[in-house]
CSV table of C-alpha atoms and ligand atoms in Angstrom, one decimal:
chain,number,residue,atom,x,y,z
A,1,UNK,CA,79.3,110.8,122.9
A,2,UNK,CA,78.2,113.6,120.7
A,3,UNK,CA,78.3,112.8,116.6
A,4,UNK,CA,79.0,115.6,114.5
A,5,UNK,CA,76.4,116.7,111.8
A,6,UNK,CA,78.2,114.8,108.6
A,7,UNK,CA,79.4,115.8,105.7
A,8,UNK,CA,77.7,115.3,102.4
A,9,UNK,CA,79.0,114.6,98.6
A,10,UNK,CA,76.1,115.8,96.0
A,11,UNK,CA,77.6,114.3,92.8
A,12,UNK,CA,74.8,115.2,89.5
A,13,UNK,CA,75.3,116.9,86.5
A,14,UNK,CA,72.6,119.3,86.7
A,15,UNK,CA,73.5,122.7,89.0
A,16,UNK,CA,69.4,122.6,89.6
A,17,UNK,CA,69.6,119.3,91.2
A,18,UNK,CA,72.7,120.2,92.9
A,19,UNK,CA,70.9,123.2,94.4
A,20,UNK,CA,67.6,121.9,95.5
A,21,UNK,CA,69.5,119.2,97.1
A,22,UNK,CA,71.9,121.7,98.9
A,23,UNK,CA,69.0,123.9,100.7
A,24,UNK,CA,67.2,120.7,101.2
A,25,UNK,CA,70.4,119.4,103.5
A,26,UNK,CA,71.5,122.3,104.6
A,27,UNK,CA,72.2,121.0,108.4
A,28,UNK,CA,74.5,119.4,106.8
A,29,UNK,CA,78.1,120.3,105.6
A,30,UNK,CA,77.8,119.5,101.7
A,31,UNK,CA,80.6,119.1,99.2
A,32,UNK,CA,79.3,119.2,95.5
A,33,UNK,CA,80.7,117.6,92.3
A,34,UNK,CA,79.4,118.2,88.7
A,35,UNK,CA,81.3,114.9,87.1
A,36,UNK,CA,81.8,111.6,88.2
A,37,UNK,CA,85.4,112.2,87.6
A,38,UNK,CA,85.3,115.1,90.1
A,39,UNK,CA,82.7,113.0,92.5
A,40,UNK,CA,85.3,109.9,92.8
A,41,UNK,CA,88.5,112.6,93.5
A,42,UNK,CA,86.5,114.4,96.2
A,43,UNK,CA,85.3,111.2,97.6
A,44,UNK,CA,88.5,110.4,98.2
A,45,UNK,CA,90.0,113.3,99.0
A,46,UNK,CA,91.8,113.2,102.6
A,47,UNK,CA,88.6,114.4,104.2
A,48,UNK,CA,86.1,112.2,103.1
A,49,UNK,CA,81.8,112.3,103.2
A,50,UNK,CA,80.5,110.5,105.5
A,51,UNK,CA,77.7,110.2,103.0
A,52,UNK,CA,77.1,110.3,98.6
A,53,UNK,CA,74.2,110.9,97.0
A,54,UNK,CA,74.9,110.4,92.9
A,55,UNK,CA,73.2,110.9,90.3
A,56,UNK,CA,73.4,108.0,87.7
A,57,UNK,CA,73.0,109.6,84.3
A,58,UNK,CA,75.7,112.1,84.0
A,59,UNK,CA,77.8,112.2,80.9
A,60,UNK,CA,81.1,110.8,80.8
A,61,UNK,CA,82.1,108.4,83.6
A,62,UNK,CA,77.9,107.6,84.9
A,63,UNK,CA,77.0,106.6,88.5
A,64,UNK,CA,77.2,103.4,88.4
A,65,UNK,CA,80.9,103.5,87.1
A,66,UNK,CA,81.4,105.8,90.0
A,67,UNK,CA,80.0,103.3,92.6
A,68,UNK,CA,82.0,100.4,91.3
A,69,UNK,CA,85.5,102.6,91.2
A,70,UNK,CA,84.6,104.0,94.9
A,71,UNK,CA,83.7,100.3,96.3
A,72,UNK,CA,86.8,99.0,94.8
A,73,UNK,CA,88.8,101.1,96.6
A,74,UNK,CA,89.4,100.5,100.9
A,75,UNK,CA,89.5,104.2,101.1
A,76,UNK,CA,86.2,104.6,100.1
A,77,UNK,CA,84.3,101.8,100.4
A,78,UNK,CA,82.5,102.3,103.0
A,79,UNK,CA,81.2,105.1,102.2
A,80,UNK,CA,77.4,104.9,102.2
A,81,UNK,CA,76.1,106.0,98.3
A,82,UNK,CA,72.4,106.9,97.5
A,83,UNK,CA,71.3,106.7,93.8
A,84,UNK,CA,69.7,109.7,92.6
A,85,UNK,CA,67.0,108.4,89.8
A,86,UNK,CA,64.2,109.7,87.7
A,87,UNK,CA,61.8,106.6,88.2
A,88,UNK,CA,64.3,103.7,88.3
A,89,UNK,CA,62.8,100.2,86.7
A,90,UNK,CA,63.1,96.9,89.4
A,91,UNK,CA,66.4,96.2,86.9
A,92,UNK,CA,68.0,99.7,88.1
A,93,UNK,CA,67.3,99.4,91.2
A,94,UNK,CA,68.3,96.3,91.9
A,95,UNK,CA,71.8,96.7,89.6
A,96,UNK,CA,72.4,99.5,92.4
A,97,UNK,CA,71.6,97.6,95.2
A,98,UNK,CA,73.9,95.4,93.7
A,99,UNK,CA,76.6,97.3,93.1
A,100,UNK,CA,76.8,98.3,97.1
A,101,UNK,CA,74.1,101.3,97.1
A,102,UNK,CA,72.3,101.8,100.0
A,103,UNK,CA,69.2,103.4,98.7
A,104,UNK,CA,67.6,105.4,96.5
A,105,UNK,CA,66.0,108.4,95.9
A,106,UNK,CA,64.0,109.4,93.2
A,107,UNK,CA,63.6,112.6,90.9
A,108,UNK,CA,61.6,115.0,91.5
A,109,UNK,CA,62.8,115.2,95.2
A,110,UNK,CA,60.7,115.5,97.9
A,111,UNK,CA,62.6,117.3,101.0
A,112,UNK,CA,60.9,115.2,103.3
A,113,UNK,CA,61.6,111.7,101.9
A,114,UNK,CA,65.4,113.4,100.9
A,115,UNK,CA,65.7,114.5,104.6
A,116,UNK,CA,64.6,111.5,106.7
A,117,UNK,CA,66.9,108.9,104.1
A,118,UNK,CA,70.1,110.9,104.7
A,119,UNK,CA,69.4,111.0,108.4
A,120,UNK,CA,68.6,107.8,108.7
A,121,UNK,CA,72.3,106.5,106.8
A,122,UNK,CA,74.4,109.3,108.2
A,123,UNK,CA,73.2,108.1,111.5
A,124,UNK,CA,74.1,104.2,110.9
A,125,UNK,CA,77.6,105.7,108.9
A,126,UNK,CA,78.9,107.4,111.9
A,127,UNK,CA,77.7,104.8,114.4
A,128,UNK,CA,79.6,102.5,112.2
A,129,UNK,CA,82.5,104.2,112.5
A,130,UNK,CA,82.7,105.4,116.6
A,131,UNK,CA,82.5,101.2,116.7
A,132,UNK,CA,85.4,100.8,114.8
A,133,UNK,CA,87.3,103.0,116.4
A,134,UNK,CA,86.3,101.9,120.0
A,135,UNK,CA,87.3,98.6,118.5
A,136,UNK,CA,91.3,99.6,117.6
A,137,UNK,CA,91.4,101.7,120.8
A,138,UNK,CA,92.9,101.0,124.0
A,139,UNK,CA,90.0,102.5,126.7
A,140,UNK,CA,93.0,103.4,129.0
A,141,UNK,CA,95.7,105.5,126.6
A,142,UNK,CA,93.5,106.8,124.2
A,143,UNK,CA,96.0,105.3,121.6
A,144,UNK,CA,95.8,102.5,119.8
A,145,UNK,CA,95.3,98.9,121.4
A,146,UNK,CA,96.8,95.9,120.6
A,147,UNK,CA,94.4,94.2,118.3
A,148,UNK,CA,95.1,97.5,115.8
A,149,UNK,CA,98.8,97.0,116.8
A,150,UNK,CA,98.7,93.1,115.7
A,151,UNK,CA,97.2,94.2,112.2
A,152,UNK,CA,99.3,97.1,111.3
A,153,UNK,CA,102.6,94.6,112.1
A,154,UNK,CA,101.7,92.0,109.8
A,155,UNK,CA,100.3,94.4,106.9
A,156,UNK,CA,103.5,96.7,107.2
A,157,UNK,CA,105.8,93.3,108.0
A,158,UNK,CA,104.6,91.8,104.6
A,159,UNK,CA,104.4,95.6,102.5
A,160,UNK,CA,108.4,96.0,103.6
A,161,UNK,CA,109.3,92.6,102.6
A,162,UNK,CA,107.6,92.6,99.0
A,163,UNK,CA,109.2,96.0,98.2
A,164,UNK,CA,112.3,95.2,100.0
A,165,UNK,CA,112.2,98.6,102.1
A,166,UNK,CA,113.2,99.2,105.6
A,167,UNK,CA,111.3,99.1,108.7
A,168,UNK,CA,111.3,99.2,112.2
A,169,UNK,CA,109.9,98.1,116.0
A,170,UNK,CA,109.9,99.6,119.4
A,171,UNK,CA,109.1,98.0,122.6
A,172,UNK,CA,108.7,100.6,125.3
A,173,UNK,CA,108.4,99.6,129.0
A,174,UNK,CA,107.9,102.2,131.9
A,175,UNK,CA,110.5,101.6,134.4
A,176,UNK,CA,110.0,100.8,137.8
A,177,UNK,CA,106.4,100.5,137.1
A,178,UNK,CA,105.3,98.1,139.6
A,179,UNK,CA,106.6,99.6,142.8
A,180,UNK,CA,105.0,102.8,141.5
A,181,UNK,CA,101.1,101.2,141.0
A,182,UNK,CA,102.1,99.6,144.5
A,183,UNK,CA,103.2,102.6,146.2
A,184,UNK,CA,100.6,105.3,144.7
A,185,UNK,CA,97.8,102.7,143.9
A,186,UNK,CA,96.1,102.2,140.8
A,187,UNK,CA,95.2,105.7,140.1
A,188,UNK,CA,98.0,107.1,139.5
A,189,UNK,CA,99.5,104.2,137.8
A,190,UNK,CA,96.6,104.9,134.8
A,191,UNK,CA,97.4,108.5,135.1
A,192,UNK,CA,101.1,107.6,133.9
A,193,UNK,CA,100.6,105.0,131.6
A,194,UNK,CA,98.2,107.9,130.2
A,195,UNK,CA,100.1,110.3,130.3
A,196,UNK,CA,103.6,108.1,128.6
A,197,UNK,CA,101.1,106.7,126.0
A,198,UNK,CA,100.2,110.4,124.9
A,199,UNK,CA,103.9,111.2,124.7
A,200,UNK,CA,105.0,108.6,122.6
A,201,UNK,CA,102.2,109.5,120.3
A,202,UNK,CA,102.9,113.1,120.2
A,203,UNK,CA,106.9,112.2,119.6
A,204,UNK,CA,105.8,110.7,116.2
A,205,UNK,CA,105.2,113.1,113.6
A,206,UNK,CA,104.8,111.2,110.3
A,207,UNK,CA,101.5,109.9,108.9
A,208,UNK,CA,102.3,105.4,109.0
A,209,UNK,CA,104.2,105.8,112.2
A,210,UNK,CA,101.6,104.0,114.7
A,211,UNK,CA,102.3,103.8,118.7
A,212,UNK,CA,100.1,101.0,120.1
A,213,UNK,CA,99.6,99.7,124.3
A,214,UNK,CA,100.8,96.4,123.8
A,215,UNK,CA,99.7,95.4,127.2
A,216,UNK,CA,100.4,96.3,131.2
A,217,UNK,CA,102.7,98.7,130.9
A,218,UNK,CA,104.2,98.6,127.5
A,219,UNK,CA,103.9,100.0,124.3
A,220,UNK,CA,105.0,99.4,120.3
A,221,UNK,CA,106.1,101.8,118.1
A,222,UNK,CA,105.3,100.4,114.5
A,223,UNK,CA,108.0,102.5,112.2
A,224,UNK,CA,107.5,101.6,108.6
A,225,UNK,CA,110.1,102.7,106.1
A,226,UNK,CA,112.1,103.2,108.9
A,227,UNK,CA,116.1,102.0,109.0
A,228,UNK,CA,117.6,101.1,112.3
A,229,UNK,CA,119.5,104.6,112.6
A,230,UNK,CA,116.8,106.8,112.6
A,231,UNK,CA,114.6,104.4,114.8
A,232,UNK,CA,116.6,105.0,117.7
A,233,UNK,CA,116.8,108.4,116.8
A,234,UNK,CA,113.0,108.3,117.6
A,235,UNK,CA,113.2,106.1,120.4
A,236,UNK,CA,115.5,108.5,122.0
A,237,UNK,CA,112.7,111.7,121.1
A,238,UNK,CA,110.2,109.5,123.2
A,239,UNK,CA,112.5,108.9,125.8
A,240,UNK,CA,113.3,112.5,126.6
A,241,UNK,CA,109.9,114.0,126.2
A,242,UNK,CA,108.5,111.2,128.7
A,243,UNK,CA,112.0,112.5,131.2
A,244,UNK,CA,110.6,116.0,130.4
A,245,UNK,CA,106.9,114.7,131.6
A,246,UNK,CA,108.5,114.9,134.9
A,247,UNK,CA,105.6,112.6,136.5
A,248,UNK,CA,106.4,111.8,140.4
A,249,UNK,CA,107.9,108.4,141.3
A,250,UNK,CA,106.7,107.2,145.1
A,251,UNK,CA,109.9,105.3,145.2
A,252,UNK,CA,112.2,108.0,147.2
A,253,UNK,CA,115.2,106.6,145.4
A,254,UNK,CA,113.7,107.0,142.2
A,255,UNK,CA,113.9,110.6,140.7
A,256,UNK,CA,110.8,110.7,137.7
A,257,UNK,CA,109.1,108.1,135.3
A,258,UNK,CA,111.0,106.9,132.6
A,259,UNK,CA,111.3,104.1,130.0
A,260,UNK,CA,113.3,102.0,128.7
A,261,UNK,CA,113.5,100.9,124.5
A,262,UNK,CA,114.1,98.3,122.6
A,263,UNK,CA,115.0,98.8,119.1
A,264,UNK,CA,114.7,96.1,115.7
A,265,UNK,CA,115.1,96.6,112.1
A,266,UNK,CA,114.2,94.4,109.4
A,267,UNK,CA,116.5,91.8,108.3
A,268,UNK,CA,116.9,89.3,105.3
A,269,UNK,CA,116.7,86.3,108.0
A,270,UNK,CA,113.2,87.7,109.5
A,271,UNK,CA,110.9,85.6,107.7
A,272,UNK,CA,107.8,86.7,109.9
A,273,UNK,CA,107.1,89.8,111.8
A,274,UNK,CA,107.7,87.7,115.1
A,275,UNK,CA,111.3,88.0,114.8
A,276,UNK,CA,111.0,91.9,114.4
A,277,UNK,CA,109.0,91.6,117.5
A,278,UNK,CA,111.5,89.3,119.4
A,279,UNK,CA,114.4,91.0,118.7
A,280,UNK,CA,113.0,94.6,120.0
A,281,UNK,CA,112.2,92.9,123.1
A,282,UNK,CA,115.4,91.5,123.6
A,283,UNK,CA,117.1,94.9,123.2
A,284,UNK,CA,114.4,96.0,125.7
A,285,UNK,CA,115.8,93.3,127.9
A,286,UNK,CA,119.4,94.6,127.3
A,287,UNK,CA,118.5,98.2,128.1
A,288,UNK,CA,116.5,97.3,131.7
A,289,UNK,CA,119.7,95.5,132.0
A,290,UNK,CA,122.3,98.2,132.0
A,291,UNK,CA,120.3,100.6,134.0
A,292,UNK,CA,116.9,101.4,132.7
A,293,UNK,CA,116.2,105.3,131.2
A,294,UNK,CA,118.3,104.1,127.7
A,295,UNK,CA,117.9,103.1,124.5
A,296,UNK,CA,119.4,99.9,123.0
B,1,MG,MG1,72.0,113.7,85.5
């Protein structure tokens, strides 16, 4: 797997710095901020570095205040930071290291040392995070697995009950699946399960809406801020653009792939995200039920 070059954040007061630094990285794709003010905004902009170097004496908010801000936040913390440093003493260096720094580098630069630093934790940084993401990610769909699935339930479960808002769960279940894997073998079995798993993505359009493999061949839809109505208004999008897939069936009697959906809303009696859970797979139940290709 190929890792792209990385992206940079330069935060230091001085435009010299800022330039010398700028040729000396320029394989790289660098962002540059003149204030710590500016440095914490584009850290955490929706494009974030994969990598900050920052100056510590800059007027106003310093480096260290940046630091602290940027590892107090989850969208930024793990951001690897570099302290840039005329000659620090053992007491600055080690109130960086401290602070969540992963190095430093001192003033005047030299390229060489700058080079082979950056390399070195843009490397680990990006490493870092193809691991995490192999780690929420089912191997088969390419969406996201159910460990990730498991997390996102109880963090959106508890958000929606301590702000009292909506939200909803789908269970979706291929039909027929079985005789299909038996009839076609395993091969083509993956290539649906693929292929419906890409759909139901693609049939979500809003940023906290997450479709998960829950296991074999079904999947969750995790719908925060979502009431019931507009739920199986969703459910009923993935079901038609999985119809419109048109994938083969090897059972004769069986036109094209579908699923079935279960929908669930949050309720005043649902005390744990189990019962949001339960209750989608009962409607899932209902809707193999009366005929499979429906949502209930
Ligand atoms: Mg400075």
């Amino acid at each position: 797997m190929s890792l792209n070059k990385g992206r940079i954040l330069i935060a230091d007061d001085e435009m010299v710095n800022i330039k010398v630094l700028v040729a000396t990285l320029s394989d790289y794709e660098t962002v540059i901020a003149k204030t710590g003010e500016h440095a914490v905004i584009k850290a955490q902009a929706s494009q974030p570095p994969d990598l900050i170097l920052l100056d510590i004496n800059m007027p106003g908010m310093d480096g260290y205040e940046v630091c602290r801000i940027l590892k107090n936040n989850p969208a930024s913390c793990s951001i690897p930071i570099i302290f840039i440093t005329v000659q620090a003493s053992v007491e600055d260096e080690t109130k960086g290291l401290e602070m969540g720094a992963v190095d430093y580098i001192s003033k005047p630069f030299s390229p060489g040392i700058v080079r082979a630093r950056v390399a070195n934790h843009i490397e680990l940084k990006q490493q870092r995070d193809l691991l995490e993401k192999l780690n929420v990610t089912d191997p088969l769909t390419k969406i996201a697995n159910r460990r990730r699935m498991d997390d996102y339930l109880m963090t959106s479960f508890a958000q929606a009950k301590r702000s009292k808002s909506d939200m909803s769960l789908l269970m979706v279940d291929i039909d027929n699946f079985k005789p299909l894997n038996d009839l076609a073998g395993h091969g083509y079995g993956d290539e649906c399960l693929y292929q419906v798993a890409q759909a139901i993505e693609q049939s979500l359009s809003r940023p906290n809406d997450l479709a998960a493999r829950f296991g074999g061949e079904e999947f969750c839809v995790i719908l925060p801020a979502t009431e019931l109505k507009c739920a199986r208004e969703i459910a009923e999008e993935v079901r038609k653009n999985i119809e419109s897939l048109q994938l083969h069936h090897p059972d004769e009697n069986i036109e094209r792939v579908t699923v079935s959906i279960g929908c669930s809303a949050i309720d005043d009696s649902m005390s744990e995200a189990i019962a949001l859970f339960k209750q989608a797979d009962e409607k899932l139940y209902e809707a193999k039920e009366i005929g499979r290709n429906c949502v209930v």
